[in-house]
mmCIF file of C-alpha atoms in Angstrom:
data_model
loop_
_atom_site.group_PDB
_atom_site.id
_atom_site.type_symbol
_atom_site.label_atom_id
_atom_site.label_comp_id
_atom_site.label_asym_id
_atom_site.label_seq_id
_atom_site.Cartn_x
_atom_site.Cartn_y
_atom_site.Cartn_z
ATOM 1 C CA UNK A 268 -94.516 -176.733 -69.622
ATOM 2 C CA UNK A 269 -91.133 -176.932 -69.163
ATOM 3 C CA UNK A 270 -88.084 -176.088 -71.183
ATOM 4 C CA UNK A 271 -85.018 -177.081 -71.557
ATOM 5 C CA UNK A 272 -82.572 -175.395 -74.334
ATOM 6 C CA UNK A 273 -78.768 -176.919 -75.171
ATOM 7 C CA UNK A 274 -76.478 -176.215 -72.766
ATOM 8 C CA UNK A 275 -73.834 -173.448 -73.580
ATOM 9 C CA UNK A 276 -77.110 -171.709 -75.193
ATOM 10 C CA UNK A 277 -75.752 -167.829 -76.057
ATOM 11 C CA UNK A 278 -77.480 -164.843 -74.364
ATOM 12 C CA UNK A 279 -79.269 -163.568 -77.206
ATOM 13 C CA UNK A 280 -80.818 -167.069 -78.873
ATOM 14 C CA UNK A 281 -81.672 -167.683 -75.602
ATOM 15 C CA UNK A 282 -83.535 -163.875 -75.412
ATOM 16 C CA UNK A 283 -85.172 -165.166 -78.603
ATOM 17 C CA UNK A 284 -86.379 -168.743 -76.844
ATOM 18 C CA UNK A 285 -88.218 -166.699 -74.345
ATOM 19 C CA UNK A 286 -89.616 -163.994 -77.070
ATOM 20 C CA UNK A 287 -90.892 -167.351 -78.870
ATOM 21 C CA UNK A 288 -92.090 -169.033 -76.111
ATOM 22 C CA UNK A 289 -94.346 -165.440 -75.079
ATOM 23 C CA UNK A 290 -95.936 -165.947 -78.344
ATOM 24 C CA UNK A 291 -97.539 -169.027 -77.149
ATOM 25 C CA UNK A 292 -98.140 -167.672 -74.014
ATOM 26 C CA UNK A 293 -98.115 -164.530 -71.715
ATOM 27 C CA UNK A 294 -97.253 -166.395 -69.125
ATOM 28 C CA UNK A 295 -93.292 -167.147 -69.188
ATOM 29 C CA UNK A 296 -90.471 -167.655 -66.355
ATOM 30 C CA UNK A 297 -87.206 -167.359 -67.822
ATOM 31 C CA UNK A 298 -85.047 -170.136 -65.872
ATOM 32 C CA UNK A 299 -81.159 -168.881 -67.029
ATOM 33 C CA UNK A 300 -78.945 -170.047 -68.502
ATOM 34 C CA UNK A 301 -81.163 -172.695 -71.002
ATOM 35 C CA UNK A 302 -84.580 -173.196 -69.457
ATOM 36 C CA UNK A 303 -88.168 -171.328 -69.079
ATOM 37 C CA UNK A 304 -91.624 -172.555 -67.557
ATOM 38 C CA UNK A 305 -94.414 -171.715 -69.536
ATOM 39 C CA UNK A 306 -98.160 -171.531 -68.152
ATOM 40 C CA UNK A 307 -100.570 -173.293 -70.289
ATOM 41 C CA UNK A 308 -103.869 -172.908 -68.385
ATOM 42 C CA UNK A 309 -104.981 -169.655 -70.545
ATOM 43 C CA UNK A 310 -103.074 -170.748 -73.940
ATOM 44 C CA UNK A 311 -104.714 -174.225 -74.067
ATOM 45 C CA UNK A 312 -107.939 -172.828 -74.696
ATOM 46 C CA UNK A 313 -106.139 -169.771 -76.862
ATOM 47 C CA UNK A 314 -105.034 -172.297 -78.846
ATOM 48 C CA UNK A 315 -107.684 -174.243 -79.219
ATOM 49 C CA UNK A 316 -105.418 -177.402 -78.900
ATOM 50 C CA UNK A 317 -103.929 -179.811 -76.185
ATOM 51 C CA UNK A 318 -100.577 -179.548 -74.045
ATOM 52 C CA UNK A 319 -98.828 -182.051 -76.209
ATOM 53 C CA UNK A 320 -99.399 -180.158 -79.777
ATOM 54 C CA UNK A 321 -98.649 -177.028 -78.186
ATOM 55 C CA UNK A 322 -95.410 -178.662 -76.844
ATOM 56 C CA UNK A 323 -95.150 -179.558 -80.352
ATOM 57 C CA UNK A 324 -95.302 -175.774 -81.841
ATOM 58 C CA UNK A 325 -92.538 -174.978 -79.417
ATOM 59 C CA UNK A 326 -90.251 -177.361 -80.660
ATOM 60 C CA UNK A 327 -90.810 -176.890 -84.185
ATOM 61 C CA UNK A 328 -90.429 -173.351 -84.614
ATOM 62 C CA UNK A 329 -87.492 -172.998 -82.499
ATOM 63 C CA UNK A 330 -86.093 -175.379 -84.981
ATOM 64 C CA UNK A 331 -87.103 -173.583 -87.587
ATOM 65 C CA UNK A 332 -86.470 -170.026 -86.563
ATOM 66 C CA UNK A 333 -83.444 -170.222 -83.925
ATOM 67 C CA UNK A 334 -81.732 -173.446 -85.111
ATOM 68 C CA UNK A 335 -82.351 -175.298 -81.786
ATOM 69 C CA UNK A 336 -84.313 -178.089 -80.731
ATOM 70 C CA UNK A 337 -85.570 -178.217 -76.976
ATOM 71 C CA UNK A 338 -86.752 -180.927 -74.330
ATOM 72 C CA UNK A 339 -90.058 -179.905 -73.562
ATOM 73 C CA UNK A 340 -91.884 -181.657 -70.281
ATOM 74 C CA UNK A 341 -95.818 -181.064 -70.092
ATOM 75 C CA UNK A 342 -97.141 -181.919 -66.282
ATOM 76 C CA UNK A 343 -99.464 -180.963 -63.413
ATOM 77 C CA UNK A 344 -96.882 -179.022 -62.082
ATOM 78 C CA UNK A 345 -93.629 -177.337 -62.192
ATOM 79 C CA UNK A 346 -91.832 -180.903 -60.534
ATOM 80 C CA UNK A 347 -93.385 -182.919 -63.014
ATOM 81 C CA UNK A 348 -92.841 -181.077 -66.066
ATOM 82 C CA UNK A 349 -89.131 -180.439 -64.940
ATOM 83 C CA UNK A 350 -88.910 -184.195 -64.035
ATOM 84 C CA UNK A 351 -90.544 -184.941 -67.536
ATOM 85 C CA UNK A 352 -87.787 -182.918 -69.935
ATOM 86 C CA UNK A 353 -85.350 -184.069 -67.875
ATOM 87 C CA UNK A 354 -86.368 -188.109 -69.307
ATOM 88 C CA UNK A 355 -86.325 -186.974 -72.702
ATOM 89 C CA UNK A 356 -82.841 -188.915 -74.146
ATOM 90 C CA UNK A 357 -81.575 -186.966 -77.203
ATOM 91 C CA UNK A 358 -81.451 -183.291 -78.234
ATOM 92 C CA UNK A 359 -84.647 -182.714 -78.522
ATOM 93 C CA UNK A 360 -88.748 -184.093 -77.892
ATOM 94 C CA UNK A 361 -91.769 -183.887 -76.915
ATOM 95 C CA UNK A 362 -93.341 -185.987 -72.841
ATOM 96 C CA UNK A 363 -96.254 -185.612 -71.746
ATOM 97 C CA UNK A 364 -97.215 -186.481 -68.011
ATOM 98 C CA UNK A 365 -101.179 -187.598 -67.655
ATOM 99 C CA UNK A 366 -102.731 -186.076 -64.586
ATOM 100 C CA UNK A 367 -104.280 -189.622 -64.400
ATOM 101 C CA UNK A 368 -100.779 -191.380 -64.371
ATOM 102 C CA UNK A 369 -98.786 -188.833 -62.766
ATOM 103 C CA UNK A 370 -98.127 -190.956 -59.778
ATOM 104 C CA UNK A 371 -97.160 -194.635 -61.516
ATOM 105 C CA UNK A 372 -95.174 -192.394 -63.990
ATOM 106 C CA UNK A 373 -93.209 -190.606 -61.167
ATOM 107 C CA UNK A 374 -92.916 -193.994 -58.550
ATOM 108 C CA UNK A 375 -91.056 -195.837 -61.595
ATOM 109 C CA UNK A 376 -88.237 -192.671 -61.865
ATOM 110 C CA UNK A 377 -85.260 -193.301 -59.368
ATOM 111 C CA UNK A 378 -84.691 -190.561 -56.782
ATOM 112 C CA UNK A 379 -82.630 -188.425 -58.790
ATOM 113 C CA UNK A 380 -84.912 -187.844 -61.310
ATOM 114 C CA UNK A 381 -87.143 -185.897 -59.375
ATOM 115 C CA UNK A 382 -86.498 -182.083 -60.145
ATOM 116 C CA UNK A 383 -85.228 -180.127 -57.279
ATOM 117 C CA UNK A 384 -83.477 -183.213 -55.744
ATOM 118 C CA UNK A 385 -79.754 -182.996 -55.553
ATOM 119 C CA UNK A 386 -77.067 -185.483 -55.443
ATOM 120 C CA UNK A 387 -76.377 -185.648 -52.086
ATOM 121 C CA UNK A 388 -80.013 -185.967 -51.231
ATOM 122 C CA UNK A 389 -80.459 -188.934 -53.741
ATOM 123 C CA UNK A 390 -77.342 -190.393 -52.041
ATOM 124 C CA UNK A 391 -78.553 -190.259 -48.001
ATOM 125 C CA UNK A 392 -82.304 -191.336 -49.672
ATOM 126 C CA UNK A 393 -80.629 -194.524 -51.028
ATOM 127 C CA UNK A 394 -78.407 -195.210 -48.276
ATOM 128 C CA UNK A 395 -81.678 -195.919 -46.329
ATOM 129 C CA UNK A 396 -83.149 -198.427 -49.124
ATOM 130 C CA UNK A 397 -85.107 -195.361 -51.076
ATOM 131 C CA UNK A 398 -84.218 -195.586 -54.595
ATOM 132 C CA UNK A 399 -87.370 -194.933 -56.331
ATOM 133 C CA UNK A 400 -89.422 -191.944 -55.749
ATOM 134 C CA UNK A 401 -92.324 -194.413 -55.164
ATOM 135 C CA UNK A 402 -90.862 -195.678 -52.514
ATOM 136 C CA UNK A 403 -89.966 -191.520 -51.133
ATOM 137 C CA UNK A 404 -93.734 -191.233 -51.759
ATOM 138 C CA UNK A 405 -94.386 -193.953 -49.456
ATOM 139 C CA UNK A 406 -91.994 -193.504 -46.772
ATOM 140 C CA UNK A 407 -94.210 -191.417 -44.062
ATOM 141 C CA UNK A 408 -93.077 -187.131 -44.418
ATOM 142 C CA UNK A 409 -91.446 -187.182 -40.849
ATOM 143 C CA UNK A 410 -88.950 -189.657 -41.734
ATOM 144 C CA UNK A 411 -88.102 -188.429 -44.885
ATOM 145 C CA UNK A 412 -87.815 -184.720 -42.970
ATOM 146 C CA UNK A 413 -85.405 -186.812 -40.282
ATOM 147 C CA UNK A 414 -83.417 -187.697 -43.342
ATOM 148 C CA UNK A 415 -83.345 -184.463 -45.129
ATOM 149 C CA UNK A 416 -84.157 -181.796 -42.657
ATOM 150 C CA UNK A 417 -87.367 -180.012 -41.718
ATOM 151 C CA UNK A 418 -87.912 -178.065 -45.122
ATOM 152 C CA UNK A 419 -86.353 -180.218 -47.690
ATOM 153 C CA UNK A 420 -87.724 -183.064 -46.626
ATOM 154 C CA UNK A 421 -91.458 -181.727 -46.708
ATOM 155 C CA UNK A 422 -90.571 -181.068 -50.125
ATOM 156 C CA UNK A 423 -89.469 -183.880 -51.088
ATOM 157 C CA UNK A 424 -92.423 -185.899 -50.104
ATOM 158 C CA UNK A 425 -94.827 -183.431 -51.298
ATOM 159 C CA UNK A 426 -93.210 -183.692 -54.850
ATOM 160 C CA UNK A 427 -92.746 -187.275 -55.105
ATOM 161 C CA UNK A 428 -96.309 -186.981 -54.635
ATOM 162 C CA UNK A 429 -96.778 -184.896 -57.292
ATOM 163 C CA UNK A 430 -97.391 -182.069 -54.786
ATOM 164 C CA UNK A 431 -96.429 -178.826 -56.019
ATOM 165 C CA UNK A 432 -98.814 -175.582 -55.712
ATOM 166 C CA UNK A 433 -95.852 -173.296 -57.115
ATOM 167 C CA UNK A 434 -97.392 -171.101 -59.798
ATOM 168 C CA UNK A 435 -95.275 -169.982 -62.825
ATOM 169 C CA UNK A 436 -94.997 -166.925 -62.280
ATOM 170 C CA UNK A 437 -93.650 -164.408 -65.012
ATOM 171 C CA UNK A 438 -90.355 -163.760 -65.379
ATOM 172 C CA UNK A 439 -88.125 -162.184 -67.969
ATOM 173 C CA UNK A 440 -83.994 -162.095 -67.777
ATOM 174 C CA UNK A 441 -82.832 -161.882 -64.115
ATOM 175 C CA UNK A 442 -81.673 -158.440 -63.127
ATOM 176 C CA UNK A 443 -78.104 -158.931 -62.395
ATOM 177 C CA UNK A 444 -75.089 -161.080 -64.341
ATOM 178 C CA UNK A 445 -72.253 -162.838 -62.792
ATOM 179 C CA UNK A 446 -68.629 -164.104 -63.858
ATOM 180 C CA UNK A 447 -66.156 -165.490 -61.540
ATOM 181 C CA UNK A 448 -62.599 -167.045 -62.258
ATOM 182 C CA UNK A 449 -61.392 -169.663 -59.278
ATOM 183 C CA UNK A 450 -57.568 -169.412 -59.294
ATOM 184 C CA UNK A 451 -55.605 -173.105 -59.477
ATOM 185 C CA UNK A 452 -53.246 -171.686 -56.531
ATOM 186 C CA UNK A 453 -53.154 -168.891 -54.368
ATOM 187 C CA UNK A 454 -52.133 -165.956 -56.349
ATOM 188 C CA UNK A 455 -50.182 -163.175 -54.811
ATOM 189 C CA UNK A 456 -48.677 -161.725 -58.031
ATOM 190 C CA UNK A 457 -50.773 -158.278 -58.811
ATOM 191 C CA UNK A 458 -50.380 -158.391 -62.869
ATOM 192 C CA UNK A 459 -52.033 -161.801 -62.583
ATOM 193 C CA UNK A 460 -54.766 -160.259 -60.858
ATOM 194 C CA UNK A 461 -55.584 -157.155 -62.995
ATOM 195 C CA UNK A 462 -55.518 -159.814 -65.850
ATOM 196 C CA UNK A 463 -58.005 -161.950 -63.946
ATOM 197 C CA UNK A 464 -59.936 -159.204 -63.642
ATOM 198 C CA UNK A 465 -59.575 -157.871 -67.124
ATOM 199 C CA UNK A 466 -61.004 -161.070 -68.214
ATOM 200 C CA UNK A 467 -63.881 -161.425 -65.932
ATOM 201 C CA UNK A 468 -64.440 -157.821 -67.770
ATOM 202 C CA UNK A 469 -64.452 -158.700 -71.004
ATOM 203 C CA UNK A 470 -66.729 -161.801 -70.577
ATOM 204 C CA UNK A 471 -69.568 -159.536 -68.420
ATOM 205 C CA UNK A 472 -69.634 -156.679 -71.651
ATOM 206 C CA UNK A 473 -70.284 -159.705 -74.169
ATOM 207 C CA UNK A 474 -72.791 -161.640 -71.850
ATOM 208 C CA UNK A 475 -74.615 -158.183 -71.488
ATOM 209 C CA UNK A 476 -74.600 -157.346 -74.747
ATOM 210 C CA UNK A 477 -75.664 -160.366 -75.882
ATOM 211 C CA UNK A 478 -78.320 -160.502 -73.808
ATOM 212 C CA UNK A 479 -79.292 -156.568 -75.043
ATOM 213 C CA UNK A 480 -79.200 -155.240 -71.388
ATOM 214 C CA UNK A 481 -76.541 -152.478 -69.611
ATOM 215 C CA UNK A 482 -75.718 -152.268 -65.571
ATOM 216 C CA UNK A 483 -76.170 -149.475 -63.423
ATOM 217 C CA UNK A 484 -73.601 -151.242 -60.859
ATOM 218 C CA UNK A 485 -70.886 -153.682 -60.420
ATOM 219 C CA UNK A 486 -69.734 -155.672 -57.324
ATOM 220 C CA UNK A 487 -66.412 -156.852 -57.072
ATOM 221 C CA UNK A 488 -65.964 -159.937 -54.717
ATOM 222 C CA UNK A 489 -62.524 -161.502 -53.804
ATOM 223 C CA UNK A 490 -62.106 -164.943 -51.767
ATOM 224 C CA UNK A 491 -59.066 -165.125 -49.777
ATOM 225 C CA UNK A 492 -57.342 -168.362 -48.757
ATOM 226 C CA UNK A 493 -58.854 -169.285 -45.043
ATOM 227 C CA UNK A 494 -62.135 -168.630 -46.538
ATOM 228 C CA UNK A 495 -62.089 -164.226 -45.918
ATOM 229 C CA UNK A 496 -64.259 -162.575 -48.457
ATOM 230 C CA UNK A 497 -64.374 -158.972 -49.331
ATOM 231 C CA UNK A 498 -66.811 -156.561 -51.582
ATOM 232 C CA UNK A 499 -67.502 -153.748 -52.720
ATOM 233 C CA UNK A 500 -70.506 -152.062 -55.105
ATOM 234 C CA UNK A 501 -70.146 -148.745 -56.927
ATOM 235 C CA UNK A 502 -72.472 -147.318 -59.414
ATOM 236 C CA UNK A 503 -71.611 -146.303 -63.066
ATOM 237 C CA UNK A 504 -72.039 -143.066 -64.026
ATOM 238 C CA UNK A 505 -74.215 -143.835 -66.742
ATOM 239 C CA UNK A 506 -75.513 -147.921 -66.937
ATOM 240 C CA UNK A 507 -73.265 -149.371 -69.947
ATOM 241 C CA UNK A 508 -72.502 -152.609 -70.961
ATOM 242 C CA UNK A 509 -69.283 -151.736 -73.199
ATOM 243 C CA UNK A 510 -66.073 -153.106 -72.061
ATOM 244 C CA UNK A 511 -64.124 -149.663 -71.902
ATOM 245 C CA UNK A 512 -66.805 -147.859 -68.976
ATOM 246 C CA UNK A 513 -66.867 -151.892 -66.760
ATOM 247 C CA UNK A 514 -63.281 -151.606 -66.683
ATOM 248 C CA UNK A 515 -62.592 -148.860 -65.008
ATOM 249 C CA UNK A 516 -64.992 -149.066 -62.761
ATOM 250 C CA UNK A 517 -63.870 -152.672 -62.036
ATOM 251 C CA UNK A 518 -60.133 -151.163 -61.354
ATOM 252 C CA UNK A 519 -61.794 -148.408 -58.993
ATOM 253 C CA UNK A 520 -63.188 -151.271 -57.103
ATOM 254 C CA UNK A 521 -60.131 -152.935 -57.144
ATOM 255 C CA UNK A 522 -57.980 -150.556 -56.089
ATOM 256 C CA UNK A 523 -60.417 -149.829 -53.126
ATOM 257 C CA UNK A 524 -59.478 -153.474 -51.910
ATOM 258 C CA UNK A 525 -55.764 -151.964 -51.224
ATOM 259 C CA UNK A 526 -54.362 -155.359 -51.586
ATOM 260 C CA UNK A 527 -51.104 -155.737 -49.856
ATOM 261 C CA UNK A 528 -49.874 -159.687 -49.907
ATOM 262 C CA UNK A 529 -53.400 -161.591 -49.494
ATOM 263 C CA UNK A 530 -53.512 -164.705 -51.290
ATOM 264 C CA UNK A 531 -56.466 -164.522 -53.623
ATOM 265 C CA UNK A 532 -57.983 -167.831 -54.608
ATOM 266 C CA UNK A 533 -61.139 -166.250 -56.694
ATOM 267 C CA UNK A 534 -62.515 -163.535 -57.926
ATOM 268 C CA UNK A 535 -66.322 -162.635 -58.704
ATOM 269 C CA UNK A 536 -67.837 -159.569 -61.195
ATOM 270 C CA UNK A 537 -71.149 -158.797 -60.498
ATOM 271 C CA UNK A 538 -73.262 -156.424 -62.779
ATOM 272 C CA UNK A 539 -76.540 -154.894 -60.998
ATOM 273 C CA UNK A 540 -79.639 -153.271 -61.556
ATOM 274 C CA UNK A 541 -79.731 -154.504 -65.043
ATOM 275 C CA UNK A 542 -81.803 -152.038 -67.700
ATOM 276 C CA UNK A 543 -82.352 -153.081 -71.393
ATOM 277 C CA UNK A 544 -80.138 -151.249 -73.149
ATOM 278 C CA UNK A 545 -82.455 -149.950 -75.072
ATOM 279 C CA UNK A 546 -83.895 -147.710 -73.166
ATOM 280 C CA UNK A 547 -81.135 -145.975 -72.223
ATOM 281 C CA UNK A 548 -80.391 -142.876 -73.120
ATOM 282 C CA UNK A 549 -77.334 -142.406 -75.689
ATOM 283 C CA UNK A 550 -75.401 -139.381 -75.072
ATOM 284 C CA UNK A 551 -73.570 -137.222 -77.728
ATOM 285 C CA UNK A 552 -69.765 -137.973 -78.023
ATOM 286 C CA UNK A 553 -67.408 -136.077 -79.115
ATOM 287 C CA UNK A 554 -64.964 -138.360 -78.113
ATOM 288 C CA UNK A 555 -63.800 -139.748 -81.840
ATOM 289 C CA UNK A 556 -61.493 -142.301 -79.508
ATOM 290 C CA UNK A 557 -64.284 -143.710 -77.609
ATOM 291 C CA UNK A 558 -66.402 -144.170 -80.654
ATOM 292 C CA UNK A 559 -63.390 -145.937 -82.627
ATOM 293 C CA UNK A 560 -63.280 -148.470 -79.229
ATOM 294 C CA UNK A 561 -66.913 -149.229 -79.591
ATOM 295 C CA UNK A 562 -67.079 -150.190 -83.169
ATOM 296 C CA UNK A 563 -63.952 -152.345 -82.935
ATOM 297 C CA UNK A 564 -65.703 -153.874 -79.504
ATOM 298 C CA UNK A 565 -68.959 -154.401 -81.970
ATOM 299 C CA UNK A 566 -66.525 -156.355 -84.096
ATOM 300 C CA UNK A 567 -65.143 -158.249 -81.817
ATOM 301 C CA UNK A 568 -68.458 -159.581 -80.826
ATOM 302 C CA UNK A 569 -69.418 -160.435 -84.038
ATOM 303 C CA UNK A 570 -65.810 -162.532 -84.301
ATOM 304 C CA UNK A 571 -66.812 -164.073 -81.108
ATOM 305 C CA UNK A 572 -70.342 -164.872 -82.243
ATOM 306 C CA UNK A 573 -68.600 -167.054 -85.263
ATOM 307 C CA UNK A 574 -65.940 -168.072 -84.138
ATOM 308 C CA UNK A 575 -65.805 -168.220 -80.599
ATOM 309 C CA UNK A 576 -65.219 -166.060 -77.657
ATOM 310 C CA UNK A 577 -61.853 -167.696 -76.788
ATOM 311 C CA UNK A 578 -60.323 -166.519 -80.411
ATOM 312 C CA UNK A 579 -60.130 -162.895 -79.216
ATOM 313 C CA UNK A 580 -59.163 -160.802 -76.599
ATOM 314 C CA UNK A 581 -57.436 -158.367 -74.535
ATOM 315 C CA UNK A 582 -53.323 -158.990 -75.375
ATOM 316 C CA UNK A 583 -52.817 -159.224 -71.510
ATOM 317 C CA UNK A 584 -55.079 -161.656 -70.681
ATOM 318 C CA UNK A 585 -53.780 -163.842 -73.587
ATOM 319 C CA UNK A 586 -50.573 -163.568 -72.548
ATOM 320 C CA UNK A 587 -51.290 -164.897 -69.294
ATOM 321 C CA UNK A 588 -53.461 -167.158 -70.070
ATOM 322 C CA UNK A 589 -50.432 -168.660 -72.252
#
């Protein structure tokens, strides 16, 4: 089964989406940002029911409990249930693939529909006549692999065949979160970059929070015009998630850089070794400061959860934002 969640889904409904999906079964991938495979095998006969009534159940109570109705695909395999939610028009239903029809439902899709085949592969596929993925089904493996390349073209036979031995395997929230910012021009000015930065800051705390988990480490990574990259990775002291402790380890790393007059065109904030926050360890403050910042950041989440997370913010990156 697979399935696919609105777009834009927050952190922690999506969280929920997998804790709803693990109640139908054990087996669940988590595919960020908005989708998860689910392995039926086991909960068909746990159930007592068939694929499409479980598919069903899914949709229903994530309606019902989380407000948000889902594509779900039901196949052989991980290509065909991906290909499957994929064909579902609306914001939300139920497809499921027969094993017996698997192959005249795929041959009738057009190229692009088959899951895991991007658009410039669709594109060189149709500039030499393939526009169905019957007719990539039919086309013998070494010309599609002339075509593709070695790898990708296997692939892409083998699924159009319906081919696909990949087993769902379990999988909860990945272990590390990334926000970027891509500059328009080639930035120079350092205020604009601490801002940049400051940003990127602010939207890794929320995304971790929402998604109830704190980093042991970040990675700064800066993209130079000409295509130069630098990065860097330092530990917390203590894995947080709260704005206040990723800053200033995010202006340690920055300050490392020593940036004289290199024209920035990106920058990249990477939090590692992800823990769920909670299991970690709360230490005594006596800081009444720091506790004042983290119930006005707790606030400021909730404002962002109604309202929006562009509503709020640090003054400096509003002001140069404006």
């Amino acid at each position: 089964m697979h399935v696919r969640c609105p777009d834009r889904l927050p952190e922690g409904t999506y969280r929920r989406m997998l804790e709803l999906l693990a109640d139908i079964s054990p087996v669940v991938q988590a595919l960020p940002p908005s989708a998860a495979l689910v392995q039926l095998k086991g909960a068909l006969r746990y159930h007592g029911t068939d694929a499409r009534r479980l598919g069903e159940i899914v949709r229903v109570r994530s309606v019902s409990r989380l407000g948000v109705d889902v594509r779900v695909g039901i196949g052989a395999s991980i290509t065909v249930a991906a290909t499957a939610s994929a064909q579902i028009t609306g914001p939300g239903g139920v497809l499921a693939v027969d094993p017996d029809h698997m192959a005249d439902w795929l041959a009738q899709l057009p190229v692009d529909a088959l899951y895991g085949i991007g658009p410039r592969q669709a594109a060189t596929l149709r500039e030499y006549g393939i526009h169905y993925i019957g007719a990539l089904a039919a086309v013998p493996p070494a010309t599609v692999q002339r075509l593709l390349g070695g790898s990708a073209g296997r692939l892409a036979t083998d699924r159009a065949r319906g081919i696909d031995p990949r087993p769902v395997v379990p999988r909860a929230l990945p272990a590390s979160a990334t926000v970027s910012r891509r500059f328009d021009r080639h930035v120079l000015d350092g205020a604009d970059v601490r801002a940049a930065l400051l940003e990127l800051v602010v939207r890794l705390g929320h995304l971790l929070r929402g998604r109830g988990q704190a980093a042991r480490a970040l990675t700064l990574t800066l993209s130079f015009a000409g295509g130069g990259r630098w990065d860097r990775t330092r530990r917390l002291v203590e894995a947080s998630a709260h704005d206040e402790d990723l800053r200033l380890l995010a202006y340690q790393l920055m300050d490392a850089a020593a940036l004289q007059r290199g024209r920035l065109t990106g920058l990249a904030l990477k939090a590692e070794d992800l823990a769920e926050a909670g299991q970690i360890a709360q230490q005594i403050s006596f800081d009444g400061s720091r506790e004042a910042r983290l119930v006005a950041e707790s606030a400021v989440d909730r404002v962002r959860a109604r309202f929006g997370a562009q509503v709020i913010g640090p003054a400096t990156v509003f002001r140069r934002a404006s």
